[in-house]
Short mmCIF file of C-alpha atoms in Angstrom, two decimals:
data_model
loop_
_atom_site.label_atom_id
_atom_site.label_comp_id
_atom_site.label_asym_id
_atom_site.label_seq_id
_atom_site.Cartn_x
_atom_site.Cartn_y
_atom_site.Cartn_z
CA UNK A 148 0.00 0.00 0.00
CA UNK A 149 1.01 2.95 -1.10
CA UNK A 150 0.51 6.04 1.93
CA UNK A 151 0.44 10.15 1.03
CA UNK A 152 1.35 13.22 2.99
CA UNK A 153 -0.25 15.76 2.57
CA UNK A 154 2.11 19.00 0.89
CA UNK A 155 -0.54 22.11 0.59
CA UNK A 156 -4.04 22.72 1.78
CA UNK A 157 -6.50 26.04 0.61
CA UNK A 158 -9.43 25.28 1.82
CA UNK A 159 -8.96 27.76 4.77
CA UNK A 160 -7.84 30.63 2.20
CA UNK A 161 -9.92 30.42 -1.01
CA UNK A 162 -12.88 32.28 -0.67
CA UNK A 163 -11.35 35.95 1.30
CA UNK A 164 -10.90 37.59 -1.77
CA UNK A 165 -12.40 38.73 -5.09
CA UNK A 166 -11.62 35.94 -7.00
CA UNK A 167 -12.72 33.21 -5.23
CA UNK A 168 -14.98 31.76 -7.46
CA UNK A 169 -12.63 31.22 -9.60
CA UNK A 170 -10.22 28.97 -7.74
CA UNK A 171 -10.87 25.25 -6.18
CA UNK A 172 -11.12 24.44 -2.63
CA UNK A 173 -8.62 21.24 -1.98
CA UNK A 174 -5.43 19.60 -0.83
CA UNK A 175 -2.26 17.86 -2.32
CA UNK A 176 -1.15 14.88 -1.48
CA UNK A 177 2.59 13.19 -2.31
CA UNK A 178 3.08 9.37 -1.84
CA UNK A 179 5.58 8.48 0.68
CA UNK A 180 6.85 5.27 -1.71
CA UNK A 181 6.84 4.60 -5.61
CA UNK A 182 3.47 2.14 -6.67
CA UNK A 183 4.31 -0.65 -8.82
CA UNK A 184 3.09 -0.60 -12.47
CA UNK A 185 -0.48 -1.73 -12.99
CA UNK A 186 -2.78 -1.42 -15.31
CA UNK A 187 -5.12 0.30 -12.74
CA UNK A 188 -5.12 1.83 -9.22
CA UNK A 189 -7.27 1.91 -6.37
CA UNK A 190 -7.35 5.27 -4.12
CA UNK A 191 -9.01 5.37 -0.39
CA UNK A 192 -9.75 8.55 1.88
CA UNK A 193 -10.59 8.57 5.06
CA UNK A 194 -12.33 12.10 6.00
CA UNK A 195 -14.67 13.61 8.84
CA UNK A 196 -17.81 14.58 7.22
CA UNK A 197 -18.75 17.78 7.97
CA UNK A 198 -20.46 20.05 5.02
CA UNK A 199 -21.87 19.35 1.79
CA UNK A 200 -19.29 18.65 -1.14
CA UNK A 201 -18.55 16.69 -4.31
CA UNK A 202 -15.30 15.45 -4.37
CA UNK A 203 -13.13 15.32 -7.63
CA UNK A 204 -9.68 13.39 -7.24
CA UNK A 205 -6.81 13.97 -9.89
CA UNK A 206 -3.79 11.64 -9.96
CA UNK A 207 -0.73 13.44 -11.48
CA UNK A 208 -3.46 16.01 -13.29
CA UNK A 209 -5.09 13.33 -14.69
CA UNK A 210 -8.84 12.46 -13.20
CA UNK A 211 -9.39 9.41 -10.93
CA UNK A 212 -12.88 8.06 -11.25
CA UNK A 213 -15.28 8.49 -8.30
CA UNK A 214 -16.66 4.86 -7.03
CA UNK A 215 -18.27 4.94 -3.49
CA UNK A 216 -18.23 7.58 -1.02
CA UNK A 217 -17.50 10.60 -2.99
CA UNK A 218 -20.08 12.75 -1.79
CA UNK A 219 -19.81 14.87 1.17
CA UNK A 220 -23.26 15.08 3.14
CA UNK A 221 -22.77 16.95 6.60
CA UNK A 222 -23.17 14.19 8.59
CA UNK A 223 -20.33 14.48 11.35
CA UNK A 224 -18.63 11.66 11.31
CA UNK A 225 -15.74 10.02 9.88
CA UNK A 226 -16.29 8.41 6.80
CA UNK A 227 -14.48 6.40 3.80
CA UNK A 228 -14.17 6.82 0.06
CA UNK A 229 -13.19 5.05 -2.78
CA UNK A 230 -11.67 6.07 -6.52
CA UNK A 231 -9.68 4.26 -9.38
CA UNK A 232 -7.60 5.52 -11.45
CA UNK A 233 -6.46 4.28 -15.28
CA UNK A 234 -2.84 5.50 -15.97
CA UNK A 235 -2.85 6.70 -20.33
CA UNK A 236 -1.03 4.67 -22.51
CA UNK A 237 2.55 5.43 -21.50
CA UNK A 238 2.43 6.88 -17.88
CA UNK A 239 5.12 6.25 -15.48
CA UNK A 240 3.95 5.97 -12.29
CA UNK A 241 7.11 4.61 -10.69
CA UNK A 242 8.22 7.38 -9.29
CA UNK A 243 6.77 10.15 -6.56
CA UNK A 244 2.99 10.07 -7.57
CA UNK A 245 0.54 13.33 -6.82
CA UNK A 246 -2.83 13.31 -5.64
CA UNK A 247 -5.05 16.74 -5.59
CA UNK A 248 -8.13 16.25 -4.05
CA UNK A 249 -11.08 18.76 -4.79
CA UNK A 250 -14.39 18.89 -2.58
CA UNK A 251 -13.64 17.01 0.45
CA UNK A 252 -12.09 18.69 3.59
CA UNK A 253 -10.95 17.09 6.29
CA UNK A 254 -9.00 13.86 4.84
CA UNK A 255 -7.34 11.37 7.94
CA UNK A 256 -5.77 9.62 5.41
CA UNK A 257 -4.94 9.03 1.41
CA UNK A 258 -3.59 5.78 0.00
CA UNK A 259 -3.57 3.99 -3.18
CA UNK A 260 -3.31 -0.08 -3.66
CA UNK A 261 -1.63 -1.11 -7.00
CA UNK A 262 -5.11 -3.09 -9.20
CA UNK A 263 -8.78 -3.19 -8.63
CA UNK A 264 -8.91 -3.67 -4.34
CA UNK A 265 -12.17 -4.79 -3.32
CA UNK A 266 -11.49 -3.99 0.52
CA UNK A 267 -11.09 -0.41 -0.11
CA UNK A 268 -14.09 -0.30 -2.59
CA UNK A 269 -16.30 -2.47 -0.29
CA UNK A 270 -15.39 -0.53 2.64
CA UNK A 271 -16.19 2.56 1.00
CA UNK A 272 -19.71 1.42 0.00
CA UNK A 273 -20.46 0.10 3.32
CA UNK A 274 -19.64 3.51 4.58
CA UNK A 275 -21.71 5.70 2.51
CA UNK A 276 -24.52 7.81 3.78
CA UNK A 277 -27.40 5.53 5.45
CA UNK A 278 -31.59 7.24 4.84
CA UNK A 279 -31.57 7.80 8.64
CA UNK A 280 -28.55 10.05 8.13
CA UNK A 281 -29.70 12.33 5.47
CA UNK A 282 -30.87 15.61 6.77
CA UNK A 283 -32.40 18.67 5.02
CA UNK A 284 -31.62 22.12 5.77
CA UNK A 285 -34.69 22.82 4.45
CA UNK A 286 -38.41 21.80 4.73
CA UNK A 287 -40.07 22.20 1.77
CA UNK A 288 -43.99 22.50 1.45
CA UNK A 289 -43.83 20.77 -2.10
CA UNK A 290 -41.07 18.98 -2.04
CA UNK A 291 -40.66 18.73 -6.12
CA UNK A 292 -39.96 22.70 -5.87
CA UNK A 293 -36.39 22.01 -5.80
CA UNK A 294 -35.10 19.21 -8.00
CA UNK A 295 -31.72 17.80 -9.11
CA UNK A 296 -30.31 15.06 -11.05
CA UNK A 297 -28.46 12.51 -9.49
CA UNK A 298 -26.55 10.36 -12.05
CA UNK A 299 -29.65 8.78 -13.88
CA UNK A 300 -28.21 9.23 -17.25
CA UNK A 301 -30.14 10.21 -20.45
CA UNK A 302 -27.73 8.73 -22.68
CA UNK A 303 -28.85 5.54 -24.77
CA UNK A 304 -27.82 2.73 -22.49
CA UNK A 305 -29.69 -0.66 -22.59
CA UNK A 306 -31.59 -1.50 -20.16
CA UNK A 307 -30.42 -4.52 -18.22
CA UNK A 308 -29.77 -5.70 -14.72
CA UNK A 309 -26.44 -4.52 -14.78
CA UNK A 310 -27.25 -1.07 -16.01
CA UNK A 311 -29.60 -0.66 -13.24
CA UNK A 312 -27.66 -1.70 -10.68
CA UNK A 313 -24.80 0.50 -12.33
CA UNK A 314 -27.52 3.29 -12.27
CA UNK A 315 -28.35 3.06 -8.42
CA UNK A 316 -24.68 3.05 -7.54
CA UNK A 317 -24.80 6.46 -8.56
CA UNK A 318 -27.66 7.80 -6.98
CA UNK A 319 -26.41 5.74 -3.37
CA UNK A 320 -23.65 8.32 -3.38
CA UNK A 321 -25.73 11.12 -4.80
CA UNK A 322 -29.20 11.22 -3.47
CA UNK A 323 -27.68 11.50 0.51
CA UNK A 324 -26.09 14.48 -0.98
CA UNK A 325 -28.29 16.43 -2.85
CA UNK A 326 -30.83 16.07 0.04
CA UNK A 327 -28.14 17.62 2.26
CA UNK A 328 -28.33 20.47 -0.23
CA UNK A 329 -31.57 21.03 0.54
CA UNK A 330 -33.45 19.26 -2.90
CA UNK A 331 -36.63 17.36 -2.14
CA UNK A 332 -36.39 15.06 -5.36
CA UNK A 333 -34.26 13.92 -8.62
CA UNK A 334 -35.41 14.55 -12.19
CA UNK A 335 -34.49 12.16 -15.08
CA UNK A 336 -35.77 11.35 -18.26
CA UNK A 337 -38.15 8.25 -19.13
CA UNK A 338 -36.94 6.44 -22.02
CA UNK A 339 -40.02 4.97 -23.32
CA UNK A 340 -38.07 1.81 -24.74
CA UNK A 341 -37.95 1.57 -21.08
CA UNK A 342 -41.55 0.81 -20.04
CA UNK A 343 -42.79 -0.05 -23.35
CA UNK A 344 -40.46 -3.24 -25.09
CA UNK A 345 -43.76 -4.28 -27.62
CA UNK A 346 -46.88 -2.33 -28.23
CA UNK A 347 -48.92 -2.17 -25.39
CA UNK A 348 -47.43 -3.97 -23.27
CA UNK A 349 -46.03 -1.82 -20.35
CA UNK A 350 -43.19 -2.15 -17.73
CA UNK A 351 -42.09 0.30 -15.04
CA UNK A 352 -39.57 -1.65 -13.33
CA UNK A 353 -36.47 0.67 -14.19
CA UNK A 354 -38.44 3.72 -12.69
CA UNK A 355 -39.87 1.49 -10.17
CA UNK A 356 -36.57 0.98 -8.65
CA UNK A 357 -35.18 4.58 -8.73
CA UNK A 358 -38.29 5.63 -6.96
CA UNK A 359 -37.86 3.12 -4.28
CA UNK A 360 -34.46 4.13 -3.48
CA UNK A 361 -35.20 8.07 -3.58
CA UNK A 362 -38.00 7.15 -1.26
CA UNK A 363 -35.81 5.72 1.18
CA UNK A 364 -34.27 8.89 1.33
CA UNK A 365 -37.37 10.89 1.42
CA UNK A 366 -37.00 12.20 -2.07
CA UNK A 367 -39.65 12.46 -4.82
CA UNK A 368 -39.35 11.86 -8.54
CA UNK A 369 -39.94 14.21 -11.34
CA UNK A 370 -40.05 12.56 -14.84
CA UNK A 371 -39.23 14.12 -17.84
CA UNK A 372 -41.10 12.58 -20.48
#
């Protein structure tokens, strides 16, 4: 395993002056060893939750994609994350490696595992935001008032099991947070080859799902047909 120190930190400076908006509130991280070549990295965090955030990881400026736990929801605890990154065609990652990490104050720890590691990934999704633990700042009187999307793609994907289960790995990580944002639902569009596979003959399924989760959050649903 490979551990990072942490070499610079603005989260406590961006934001005093006029052009705050247009600079990024994170950290750097340098790894304490060299990785060994793989065709793919994992990349933990371990972070006290404690506002609402996105986080956006970049391994040696390149982007790391987000897996479980990337979403900061004000919950006050400590919590875990998990991210993999693909190295371009080329990329020597022997040497010192550099992590910046966007939208998530407050990281214990940062290391990366050489391959795909389950344990990290696992851990991650075991730690993500429970329903219980989702809190508005807001109480809304109609709750569809404030909307958001929440990684329900409108892109032509089939649908299949693994697409839907692909689908509600997103919104896990993403409906915890926009509720701590105050939303009361998600939007998405309904892809009619969806519901309807033959003429007249009907299936809901794939909405029935997303609904079900977003209700165990206490969100509602607002289709775009």
């Amino acid at each position: 395993m490979v551990v990072f120190e942490k070499i610079a930190d603005n989260y406590s400076s961006v934001g005093k002056g006029k052009d705050f908006l247009y600079n990024r509130k994170g950290a750097s991280f340098r790894s304490l060893s060299n990785p060994a070549k793989a065709p793919v990295y994992t990349i933990g965090a371990e972070f006290f939750d404690g506002e609402s955030n996105y986080a956006v990881v970049n391994v040696n400026g390149r982007h790391a994609a987000a897996v479980a736990g990337y979403t900061c929801c004000n919950t006050g605890r400590d919590r875990k994350a998990a991210f993999l990154y693909t190295p371009k065609a080329g990329e020597d990652m022997s040497g010192t490696v550099t992590i910046d990490v966007f939208g998530m104050p407050g990281i214990k720890s940062l290391y990366m595992n050489e391959g795909r590691d389950e344990s990290i990934i696992n851990a991650a999704k075991a730690d993500r935001v429970k329903p219980a633990q989702a809190t508005s700042p807001l109480k809304l009187k109609k709750p569809l008032q404030l909307i958001a999307t929440v990684g329900v793609g409108a892109d032509a994907f089939i649908n299949t099991p693994e697409n839907l289960e692909n689908t509600l790995e997103n919104m896990r990580d993403q409906l915890p947070y926009v509720k701590s944002l105050g939303f009361g639902g998600f939007e998405s569009y309904v892809k009619w080859d969806f519901v309807e596979y033959e003429r007249g003959v009907y299936d809901w399924s794939f909405y029935d799902a997303l609904i079900a989760l977003a209700s165990e959050f206490g969100l509602k649903w607002f289709p775009l047909i």
